[in-house]
CSV table of C-alpha atoms in Angstrom, one decimal:
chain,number,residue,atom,x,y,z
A,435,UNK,CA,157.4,-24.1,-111.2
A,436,UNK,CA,154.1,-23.6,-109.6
A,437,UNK,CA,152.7,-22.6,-106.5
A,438,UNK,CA,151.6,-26.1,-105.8
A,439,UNK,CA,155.0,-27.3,-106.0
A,440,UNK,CA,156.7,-24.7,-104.6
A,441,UNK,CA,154.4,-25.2,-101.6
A,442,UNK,CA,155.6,-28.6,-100.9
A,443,UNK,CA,159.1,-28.0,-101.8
A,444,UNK,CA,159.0,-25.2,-98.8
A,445,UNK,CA,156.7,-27.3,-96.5
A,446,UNK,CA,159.9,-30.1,-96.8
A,447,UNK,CA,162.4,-27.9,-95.9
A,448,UNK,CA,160.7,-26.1,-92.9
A,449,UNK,CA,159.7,-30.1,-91.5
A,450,UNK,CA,163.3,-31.1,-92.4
A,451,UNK,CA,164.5,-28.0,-90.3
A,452,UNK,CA,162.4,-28.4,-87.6
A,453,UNK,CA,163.1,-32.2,-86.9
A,454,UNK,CA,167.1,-31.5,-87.0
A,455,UNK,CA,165.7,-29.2,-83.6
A,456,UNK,CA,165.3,-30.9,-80.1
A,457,UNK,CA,161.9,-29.1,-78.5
A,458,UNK,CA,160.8,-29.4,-75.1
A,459,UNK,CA,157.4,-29.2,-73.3
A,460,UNK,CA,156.9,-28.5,-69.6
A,461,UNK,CA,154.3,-29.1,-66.9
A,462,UNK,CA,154.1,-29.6,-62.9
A,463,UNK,CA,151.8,-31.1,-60.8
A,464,UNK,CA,151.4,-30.8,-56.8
A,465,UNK,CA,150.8,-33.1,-54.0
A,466,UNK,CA,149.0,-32.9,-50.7
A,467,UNK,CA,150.9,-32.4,-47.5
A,468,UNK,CA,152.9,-35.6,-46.9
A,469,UNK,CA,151.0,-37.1,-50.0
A,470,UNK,CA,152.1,-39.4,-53.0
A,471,UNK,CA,149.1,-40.2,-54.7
A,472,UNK,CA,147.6,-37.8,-57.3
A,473,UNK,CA,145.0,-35.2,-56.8
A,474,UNK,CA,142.6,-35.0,-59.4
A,475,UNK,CA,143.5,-31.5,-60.5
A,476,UNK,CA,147.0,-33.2,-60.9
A,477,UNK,CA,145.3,-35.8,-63.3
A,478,UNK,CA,143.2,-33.5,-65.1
A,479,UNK,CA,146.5,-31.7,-65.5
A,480,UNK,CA,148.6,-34.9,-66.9
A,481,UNK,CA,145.7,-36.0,-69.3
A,482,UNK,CA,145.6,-32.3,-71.1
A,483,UNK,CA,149.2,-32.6,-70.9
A,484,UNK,CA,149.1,-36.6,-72.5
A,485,UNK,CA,146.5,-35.3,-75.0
A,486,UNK,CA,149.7,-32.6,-76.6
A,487,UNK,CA,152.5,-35.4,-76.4
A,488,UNK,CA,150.1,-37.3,-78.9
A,489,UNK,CA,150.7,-35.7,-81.5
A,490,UNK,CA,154.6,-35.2,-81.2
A,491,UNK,CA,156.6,-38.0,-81.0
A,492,UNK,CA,159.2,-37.9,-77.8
A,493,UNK,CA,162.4,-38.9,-77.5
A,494,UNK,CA,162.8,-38.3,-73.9
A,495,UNK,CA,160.4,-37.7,-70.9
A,496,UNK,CA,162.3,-36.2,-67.2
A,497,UNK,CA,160.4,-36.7,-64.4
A,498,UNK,CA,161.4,-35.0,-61.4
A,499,UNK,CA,160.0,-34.9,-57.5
A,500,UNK,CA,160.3,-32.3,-54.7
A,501,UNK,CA,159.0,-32.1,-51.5
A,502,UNK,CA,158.6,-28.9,-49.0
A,503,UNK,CA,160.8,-28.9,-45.7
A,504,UNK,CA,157.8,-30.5,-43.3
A,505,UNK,CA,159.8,-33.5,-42.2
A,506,UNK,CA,163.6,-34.8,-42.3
A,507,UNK,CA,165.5,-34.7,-45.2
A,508,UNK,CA,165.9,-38.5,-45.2
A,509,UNK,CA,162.4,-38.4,-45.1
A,510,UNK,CA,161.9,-36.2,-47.7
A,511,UNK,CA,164.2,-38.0,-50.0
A,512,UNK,CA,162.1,-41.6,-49.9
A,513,UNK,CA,158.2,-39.4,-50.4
A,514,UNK,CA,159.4,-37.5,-53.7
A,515,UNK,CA,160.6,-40.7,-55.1
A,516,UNK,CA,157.2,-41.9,-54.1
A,517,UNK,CA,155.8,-38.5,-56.1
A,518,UNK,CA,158.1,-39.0,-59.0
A,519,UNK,CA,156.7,-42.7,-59.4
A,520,UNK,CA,153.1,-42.1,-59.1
A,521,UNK,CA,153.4,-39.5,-62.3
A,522,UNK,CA,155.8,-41.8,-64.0
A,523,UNK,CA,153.0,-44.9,-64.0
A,524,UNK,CA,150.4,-42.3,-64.7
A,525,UNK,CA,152.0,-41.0,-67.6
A,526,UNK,CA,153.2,-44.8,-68.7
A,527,UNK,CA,149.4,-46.1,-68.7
A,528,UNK,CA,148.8,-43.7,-71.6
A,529,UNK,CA,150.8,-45.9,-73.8
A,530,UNK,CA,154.6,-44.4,-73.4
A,531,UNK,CA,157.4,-46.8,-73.2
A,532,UNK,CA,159.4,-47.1,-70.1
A,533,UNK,CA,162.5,-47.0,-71.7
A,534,UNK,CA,161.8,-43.4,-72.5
A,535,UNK,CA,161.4,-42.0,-68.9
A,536,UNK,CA,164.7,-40.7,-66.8
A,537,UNK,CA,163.6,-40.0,-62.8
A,538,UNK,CA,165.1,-38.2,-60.4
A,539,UNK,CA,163.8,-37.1,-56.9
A,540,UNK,CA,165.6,-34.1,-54.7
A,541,UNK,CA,163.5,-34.1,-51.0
A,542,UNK,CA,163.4,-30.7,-50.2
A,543,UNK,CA,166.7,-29.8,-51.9
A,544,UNK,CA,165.4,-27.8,-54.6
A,545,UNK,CA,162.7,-25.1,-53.4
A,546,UNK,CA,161.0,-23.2,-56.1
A,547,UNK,CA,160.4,-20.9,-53.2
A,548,UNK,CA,161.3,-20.4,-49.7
A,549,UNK,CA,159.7,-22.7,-47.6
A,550,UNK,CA,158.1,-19.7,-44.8
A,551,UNK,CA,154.3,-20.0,-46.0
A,552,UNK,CA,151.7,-22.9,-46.5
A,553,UNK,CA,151.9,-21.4,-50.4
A,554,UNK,CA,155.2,-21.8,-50.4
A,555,UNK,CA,155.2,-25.0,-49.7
A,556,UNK,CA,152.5,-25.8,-51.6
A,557,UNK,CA,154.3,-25.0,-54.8
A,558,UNK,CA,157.5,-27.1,-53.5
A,559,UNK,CA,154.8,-30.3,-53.1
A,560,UNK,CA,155.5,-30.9,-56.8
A,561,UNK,CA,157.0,-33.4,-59.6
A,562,UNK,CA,157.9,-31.2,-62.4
A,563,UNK,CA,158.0,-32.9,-66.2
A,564,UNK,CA,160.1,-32.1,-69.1
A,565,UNK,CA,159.2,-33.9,-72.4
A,566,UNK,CA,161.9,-33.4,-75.1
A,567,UNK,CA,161.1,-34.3,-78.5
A,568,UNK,CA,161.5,-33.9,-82.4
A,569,UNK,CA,158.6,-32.4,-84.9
A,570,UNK,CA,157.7,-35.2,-86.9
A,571,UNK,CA,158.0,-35.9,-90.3
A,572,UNK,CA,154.3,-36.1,-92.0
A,573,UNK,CA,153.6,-39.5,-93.3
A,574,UNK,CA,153.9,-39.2,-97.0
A,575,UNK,CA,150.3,-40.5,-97.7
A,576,UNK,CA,149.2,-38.6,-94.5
A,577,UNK,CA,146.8,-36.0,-96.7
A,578,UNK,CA,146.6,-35.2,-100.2
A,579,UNK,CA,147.0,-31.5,-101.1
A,580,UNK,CA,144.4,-29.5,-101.4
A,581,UNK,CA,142.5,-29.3,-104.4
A,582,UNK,CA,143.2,-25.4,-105.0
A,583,UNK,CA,145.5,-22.7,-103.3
A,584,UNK,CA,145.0,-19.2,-102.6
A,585,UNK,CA,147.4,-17.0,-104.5
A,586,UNK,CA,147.2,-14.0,-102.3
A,587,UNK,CA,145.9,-13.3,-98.6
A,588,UNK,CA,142.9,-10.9,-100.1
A,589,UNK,CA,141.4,-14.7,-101.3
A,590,UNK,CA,140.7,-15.5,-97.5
A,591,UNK,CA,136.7,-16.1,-98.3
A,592,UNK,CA,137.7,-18.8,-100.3
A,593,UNK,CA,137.4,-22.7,-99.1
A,594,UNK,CA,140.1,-25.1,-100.0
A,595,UNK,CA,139.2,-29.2,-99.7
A,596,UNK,CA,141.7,-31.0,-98.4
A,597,UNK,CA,141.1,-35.2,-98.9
A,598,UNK,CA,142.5,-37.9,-96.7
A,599,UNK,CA,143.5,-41.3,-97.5
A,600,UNK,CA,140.6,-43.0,-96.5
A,601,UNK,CA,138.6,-40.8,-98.2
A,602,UNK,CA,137.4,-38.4,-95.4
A,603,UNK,CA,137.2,-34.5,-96.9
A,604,UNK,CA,138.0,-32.1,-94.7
A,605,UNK,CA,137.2,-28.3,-96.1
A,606,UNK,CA,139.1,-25.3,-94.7
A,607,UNK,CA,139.4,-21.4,-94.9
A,608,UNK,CA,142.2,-21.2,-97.5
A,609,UNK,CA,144.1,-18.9,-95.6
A,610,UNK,CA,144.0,-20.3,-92.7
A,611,UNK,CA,145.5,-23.7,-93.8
A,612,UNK,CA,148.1,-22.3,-94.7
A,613,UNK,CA,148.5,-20.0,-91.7
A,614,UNK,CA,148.8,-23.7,-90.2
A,615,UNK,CA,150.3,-25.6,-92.8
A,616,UNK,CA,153.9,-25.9,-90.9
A,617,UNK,CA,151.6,-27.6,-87.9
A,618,UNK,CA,148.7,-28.8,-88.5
A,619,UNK,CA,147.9,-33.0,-88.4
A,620,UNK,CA,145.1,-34.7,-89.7
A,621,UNK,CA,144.7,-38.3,-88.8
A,622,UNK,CA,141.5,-40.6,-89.6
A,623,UNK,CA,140.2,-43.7,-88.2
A,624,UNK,CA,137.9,-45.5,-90.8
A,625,UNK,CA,138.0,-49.2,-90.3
A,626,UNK,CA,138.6,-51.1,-87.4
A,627,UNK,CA,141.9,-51.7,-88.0
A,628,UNK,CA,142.7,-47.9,-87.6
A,629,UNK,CA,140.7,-47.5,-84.8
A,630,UNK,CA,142.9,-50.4,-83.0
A,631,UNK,CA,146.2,-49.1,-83.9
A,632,UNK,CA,144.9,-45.3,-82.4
A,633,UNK,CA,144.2,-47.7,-79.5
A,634,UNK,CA,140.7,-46.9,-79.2
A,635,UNK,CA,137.4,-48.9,-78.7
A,636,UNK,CA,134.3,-47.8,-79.8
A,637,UNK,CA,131.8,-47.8,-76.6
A,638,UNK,CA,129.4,-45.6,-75.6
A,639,UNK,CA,130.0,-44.3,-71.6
A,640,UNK,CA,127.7,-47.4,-70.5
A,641,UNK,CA,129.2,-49.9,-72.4
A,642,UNK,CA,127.1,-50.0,-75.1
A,643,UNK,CA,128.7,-50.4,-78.7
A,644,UNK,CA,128.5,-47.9,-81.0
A,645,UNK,CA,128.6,-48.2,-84.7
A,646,UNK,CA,131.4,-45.2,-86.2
A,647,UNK,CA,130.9,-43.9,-89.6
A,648,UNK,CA,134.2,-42.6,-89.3
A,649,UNK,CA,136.5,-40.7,-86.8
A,650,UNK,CA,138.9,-37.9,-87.1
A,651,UNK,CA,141.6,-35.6,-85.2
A,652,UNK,CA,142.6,-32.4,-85.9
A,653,UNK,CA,145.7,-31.5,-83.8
A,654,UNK,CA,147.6,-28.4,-84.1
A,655,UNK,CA,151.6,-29.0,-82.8
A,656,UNK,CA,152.8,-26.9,-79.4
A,657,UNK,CA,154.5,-24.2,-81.5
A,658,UNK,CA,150.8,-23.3,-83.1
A,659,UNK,CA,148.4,-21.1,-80.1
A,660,UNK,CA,145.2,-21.1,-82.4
A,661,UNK,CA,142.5,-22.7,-79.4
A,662,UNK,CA,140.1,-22.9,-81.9
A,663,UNK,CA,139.9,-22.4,-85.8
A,664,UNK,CA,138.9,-18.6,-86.7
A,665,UNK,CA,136.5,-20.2,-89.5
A,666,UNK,CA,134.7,-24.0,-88.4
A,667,UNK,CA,135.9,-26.8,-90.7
A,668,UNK,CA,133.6,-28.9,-92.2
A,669,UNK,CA,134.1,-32.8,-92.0
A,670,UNK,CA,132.8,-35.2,-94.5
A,671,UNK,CA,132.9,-39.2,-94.1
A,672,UNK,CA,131.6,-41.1,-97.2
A,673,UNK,CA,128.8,-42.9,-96.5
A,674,UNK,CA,129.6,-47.1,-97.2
A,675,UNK,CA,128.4,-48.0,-100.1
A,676,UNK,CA,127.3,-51.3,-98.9
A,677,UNK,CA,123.5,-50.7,-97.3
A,678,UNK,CA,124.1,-53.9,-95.0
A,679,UNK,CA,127.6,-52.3,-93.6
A,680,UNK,CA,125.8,-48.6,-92.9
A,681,UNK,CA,124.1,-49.2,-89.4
A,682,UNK,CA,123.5,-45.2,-89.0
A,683,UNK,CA,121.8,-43.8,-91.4
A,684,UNK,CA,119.6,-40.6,-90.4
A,685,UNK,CA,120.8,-41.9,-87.0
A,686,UNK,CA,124.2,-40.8,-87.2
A,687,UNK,CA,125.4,-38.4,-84.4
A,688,UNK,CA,128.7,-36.5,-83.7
A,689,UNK,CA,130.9,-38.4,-80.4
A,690,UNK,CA,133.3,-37.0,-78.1
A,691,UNK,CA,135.7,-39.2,-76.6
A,692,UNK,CA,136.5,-38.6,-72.8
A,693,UNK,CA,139.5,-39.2,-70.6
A,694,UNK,CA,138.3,-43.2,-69.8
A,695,UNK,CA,138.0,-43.6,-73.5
A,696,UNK,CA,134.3,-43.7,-74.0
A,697,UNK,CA,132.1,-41.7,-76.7
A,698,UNK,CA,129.4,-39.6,-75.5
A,699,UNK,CA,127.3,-37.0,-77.1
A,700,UNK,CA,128.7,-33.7,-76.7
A,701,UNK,CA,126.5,-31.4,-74.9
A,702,UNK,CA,126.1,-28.6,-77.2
A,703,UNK,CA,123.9,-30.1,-79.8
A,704,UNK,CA,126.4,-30.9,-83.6
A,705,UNK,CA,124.2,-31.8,-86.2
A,706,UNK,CA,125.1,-34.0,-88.8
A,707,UNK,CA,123.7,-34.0,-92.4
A,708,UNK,CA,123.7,-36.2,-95.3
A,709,UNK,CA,124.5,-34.6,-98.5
A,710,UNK,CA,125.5,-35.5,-102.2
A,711,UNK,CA,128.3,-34.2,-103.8
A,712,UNK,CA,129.2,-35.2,-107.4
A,713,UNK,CA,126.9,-38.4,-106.8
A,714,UNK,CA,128.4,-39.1,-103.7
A,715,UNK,CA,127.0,-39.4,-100.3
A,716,UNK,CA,128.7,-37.7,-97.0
A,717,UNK,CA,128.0,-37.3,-93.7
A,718,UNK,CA,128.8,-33.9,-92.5
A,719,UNK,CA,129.7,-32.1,-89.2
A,720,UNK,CA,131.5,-29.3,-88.6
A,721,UNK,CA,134.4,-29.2,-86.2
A,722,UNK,CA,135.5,-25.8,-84.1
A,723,UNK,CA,138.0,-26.8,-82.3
A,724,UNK,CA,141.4,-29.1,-82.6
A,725,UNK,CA,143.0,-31.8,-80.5
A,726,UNK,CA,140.1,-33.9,-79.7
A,727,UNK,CA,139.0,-36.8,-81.5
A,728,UNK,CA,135.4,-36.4,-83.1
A,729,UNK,CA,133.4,-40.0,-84.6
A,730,UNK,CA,130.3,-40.0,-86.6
A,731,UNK,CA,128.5,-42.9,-84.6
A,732,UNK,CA,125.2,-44.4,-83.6
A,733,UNK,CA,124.5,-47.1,-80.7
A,734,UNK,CA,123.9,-50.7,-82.0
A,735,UNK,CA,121.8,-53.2,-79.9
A,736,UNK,CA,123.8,-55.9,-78.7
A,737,UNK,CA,124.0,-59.6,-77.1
A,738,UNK,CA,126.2,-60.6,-73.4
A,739,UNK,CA,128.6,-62.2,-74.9
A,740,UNK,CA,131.5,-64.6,-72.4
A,741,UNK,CA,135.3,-64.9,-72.9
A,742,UNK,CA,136.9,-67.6,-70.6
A,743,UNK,CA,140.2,-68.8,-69.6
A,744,UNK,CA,141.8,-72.1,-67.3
A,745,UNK,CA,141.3,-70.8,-64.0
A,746,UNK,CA,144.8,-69.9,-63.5
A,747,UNK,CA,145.2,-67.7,-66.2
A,748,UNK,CA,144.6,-64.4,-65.8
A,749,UNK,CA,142.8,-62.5,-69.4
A,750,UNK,CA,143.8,-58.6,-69.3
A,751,UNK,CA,142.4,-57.8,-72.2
A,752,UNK,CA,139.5,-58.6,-75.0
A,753,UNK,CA,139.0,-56.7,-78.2
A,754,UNK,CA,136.5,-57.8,-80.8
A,755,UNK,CA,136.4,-55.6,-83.9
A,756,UNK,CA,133.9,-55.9,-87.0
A,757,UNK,CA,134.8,-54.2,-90.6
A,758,UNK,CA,130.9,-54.4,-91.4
A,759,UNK,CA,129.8,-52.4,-90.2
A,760,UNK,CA,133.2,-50.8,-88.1
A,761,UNK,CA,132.8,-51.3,-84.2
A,762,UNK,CA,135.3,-52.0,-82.2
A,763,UNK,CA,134.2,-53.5,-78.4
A,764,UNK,CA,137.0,-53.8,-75.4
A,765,UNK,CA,135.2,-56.8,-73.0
A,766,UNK,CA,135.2,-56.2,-69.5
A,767,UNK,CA,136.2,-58.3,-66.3
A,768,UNK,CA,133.1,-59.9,-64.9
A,769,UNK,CA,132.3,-60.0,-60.8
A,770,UNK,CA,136.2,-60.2,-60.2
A,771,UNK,CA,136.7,-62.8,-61.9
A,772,UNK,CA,140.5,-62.6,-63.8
A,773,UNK,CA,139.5,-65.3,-66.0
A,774,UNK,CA,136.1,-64.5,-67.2
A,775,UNK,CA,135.8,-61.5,-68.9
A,776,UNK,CA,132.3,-59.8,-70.8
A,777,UNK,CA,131.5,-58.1,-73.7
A,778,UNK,CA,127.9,-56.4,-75.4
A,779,UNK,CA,128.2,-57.8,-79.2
A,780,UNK,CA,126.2,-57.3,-82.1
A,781,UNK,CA,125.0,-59.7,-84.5
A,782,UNK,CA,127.3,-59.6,-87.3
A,783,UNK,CA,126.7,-59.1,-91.1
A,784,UNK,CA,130.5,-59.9,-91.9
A,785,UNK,CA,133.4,-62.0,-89.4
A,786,UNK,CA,134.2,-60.3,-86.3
A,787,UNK,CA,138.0,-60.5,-85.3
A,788,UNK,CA,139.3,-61.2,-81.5
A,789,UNK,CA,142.6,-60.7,-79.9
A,790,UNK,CA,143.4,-60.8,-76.4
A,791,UNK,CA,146.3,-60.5,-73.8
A,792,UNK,CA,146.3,-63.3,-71.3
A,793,UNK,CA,148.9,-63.6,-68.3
A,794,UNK,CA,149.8,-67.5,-67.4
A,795,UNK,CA,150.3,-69.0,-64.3
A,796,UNK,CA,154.3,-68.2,-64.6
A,797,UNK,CA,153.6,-64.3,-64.7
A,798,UNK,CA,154.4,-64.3,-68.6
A,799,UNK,CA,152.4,-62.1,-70.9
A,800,UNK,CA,150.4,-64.3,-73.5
A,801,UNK,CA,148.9,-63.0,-76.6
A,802,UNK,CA,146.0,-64.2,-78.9
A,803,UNK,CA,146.5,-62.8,-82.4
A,804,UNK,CA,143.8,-61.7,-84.5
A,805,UNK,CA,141.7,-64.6,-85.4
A,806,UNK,CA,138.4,-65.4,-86.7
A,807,UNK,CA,136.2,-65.0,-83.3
A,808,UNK,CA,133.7,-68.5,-84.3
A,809,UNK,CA,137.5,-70.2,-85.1
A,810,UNK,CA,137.5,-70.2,-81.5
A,811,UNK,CA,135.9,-73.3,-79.2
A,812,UNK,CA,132.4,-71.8,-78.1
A,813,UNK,CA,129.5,-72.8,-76.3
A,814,UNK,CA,127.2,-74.1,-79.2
A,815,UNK,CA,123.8,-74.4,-77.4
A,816,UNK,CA,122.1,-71.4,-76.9
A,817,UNK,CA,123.7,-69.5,-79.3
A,818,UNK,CA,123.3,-65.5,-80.0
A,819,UNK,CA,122.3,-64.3,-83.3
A,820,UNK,CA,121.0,-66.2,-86.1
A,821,UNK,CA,121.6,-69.3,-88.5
A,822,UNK,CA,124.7,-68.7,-91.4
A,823,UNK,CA,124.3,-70.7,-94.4
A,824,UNK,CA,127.9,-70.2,-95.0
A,825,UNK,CA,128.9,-71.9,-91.8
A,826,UNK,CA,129.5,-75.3,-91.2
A,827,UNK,CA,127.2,-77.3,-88.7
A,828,UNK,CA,128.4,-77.6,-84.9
A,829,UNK,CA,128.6,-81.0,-82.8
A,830,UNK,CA,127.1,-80.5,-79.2
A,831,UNK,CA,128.1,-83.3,-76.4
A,832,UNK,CA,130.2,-84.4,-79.7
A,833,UNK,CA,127.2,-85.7,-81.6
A,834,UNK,CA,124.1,-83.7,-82.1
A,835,UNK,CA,124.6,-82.0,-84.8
A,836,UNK,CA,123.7,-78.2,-84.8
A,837,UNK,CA,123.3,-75.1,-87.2
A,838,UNK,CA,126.2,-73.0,-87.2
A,839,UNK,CA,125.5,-69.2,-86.1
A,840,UNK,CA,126.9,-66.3,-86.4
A,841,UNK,CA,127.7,-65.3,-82.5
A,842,UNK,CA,127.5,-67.6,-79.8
A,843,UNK,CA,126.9,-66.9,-75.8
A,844,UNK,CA,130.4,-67.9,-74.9
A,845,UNK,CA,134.1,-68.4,-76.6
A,846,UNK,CA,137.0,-70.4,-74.6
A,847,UNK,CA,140.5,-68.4,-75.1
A,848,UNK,CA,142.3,-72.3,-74.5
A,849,UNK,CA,146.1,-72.1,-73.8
A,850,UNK,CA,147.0,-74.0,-76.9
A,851,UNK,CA,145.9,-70.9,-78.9
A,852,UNK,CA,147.8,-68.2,-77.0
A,853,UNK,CA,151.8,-67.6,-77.6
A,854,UNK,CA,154.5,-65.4,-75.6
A,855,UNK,CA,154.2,-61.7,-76.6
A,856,UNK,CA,157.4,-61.1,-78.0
């Protein structure tokens, strides 16, 4: 048997070990005096808190509210339900299902400390949260092992490449991987499709849609303490082999992705270079730090572009994703009206895809499933981007015949096409 499979064999059995374990993770937040709604340290402390429960996978999250002794216990009782419900939404808008949450709320029943200072009662102004959870299995096509091994620790100058399903190559200190290897996850986002189900959009922080050459996370589990890698990574994303698809070229630039969701340039400047290896072409970066998602992207022009509903329907949500080249664009509500929403598009070389969330008149939650965005009824005058030979003509006012385009100034989300979300 060789190391290689030795090293797999062993890396099973400590995952297989470690899921059989329940793990918990801990973090409080405090409130003003007679306060429910959250402080922004509060936020700032629930979104580094969100961006560790990403990469576990929980089984149960406590949330529990105190108050200090300022008012009646009665009182009391009713504003740390109010505290243990403002965390619970907060935490739910992240994406975590309801039916994972258990609440509870004490008033001033359970002091951390005794209640005789402002401090003190500072630090009783608190929900406190308790995530339990299992360490994931890894994803049998997660990452292919790396290419070579280190036999002994005195090889720690040596590289080791390790190569992700989508093709992104990520090379490593040796040693250091597998200093790691019991928790450390890579996850790509390549196409749009990933990008979706990571539920992401790719926009810059005004709006503006960015083109991503690819887009990867490092994350390191609780258990690991490593803040940043002793020896930068280097990141490679193939560059497409299609010319028409590649909207970057030399223009390609390393992205951050901030609380909202938005990319932005980091401010320390990351330089990205395009190199060959074996006949292959790669943009490269290098990457110090884990737990943060980094995209190789560049800002593409684009066109105001209209989604409309039957007044009475309400639209919460818009996506419009293109393969080639890969951008993903989340519309926005226009001048407060729920059923016209707005989007910046580019003119498309391939199909762009739409699917949206639309609430009827009865409260239920309608969805449109991923369809061909010109298979929806548009606004054929005036249209966006250029002539397609490919696509049939379209019939204004019913008759006059007109050239079919590629993107027109506005699409109509009718009811006929929407369906209950199951």
């Amino acid at each position: 048997m060789n190391l290689r499979h030795l090293l797999i064999i062993i890396s099973g059995l400590i995952y297989f070990t470690a899921t059989a374990q329940v793990k918990t993770l801990k973090t409080s937040v405090y409130f003003d005096n007679n306060k429910s709604t959250l402080r922004k340290d509060a936020k700032k402390t629930l979104s580094a808190f969100f961006d560790t429960l990403q990469n576990i996978h929980p089984t149960k999250i406590v949330v529990k509210g105190n108050t200090d002794n300022s008012a009646d216990s009665l009182y009391n009782m009713k504003l740390s339900q109010h505290r243990t419900e403002s965390v619970k939404n907060y935490i739910m808008a992240k994406g975590f299902n309801e039916k994972l949450f258990s609440s509870d709320f004490f008033g001033e029943n359970k002091p951390l400390i005794a209640n005789e200072t402002e401090e003190g009662k500072q630090k009783n102004r608190r929900v406190d949260v308790v995530v339990y959870y299992r360490q994931p299995l890894p994803k049998k096509d997660s990452v292919i092992l790396p290419e070579k091994l280190p036999a002994k620790k005195d090889s720690c100058r040596k590289d080791t490449l390790v190569t992700l399903p989508g093709g992104t190559q990520i090379i490593m200190n040796a040693c250091e991987l597998l200093d790691l290897k019991n928790c450390i996850e890579f996850r790509e986002a390549t196409s749009a499709k990933s990008i979706l189900a990571n539920g992401m959009a790719l926009m810059d922080t005004g709006g503006i849609a960015i083109s991503s050459c690819g887009m990867l996370k490092v994350s390191l589990m609780p258990e690991c303490k490593n803040e940043c890698f002793r020896t930068p990574i280097k990141v490679r994303f193939p560059v497409p082999a299609q010319n028409e698809c590649d909207y970057c070229g030399k223009n390609a630039r390393v992205y951050l992705v901030n609380a909202a969701g938005d990319w932005s340039q980091p401010k320390a400047k990351s330089e990205i270079k395009l190199i060959k290896v074996k006949g292959v072409e790669y943009y490269q970066f290098e990457m110090n730090c884990p737990n943060i998602w980094k995209n190789c992207d560049c800002k593409i022009t684009g066109k105001k572009v209209k989604f409309k509903t039957k007044r009475g329907y309400k639209i919460k949500s818009v996506t419009v994703s293109y393969e080639c080249p890969v951008i993903v664009v989340s519309a926005k509500q226009k001048r407060n009206k729920q059923h016209v929403f707005e989007a910046s598009l580019p003119c498309p070389s391939g199909k762009p895809v739409i699917k949206a969330e639309v609430v009827g008149p009865d409260g239920r939650l309608l969805i449109l499933e991923p369809m061909a965005l010109n298979d929806l009824p548009k606004k054929v005058l005036f249209p966006r981007c250029g002539k397609d030979k490919d696509l049939p003509k379209e019939k204004a006012f019913r008759f006059i015949p007109v050239a079919g385009h590629t993107l027109y100034k506005k699409y109509y989300i009718k009811s006929k096409y929407l369906k209950v979300k199951p």
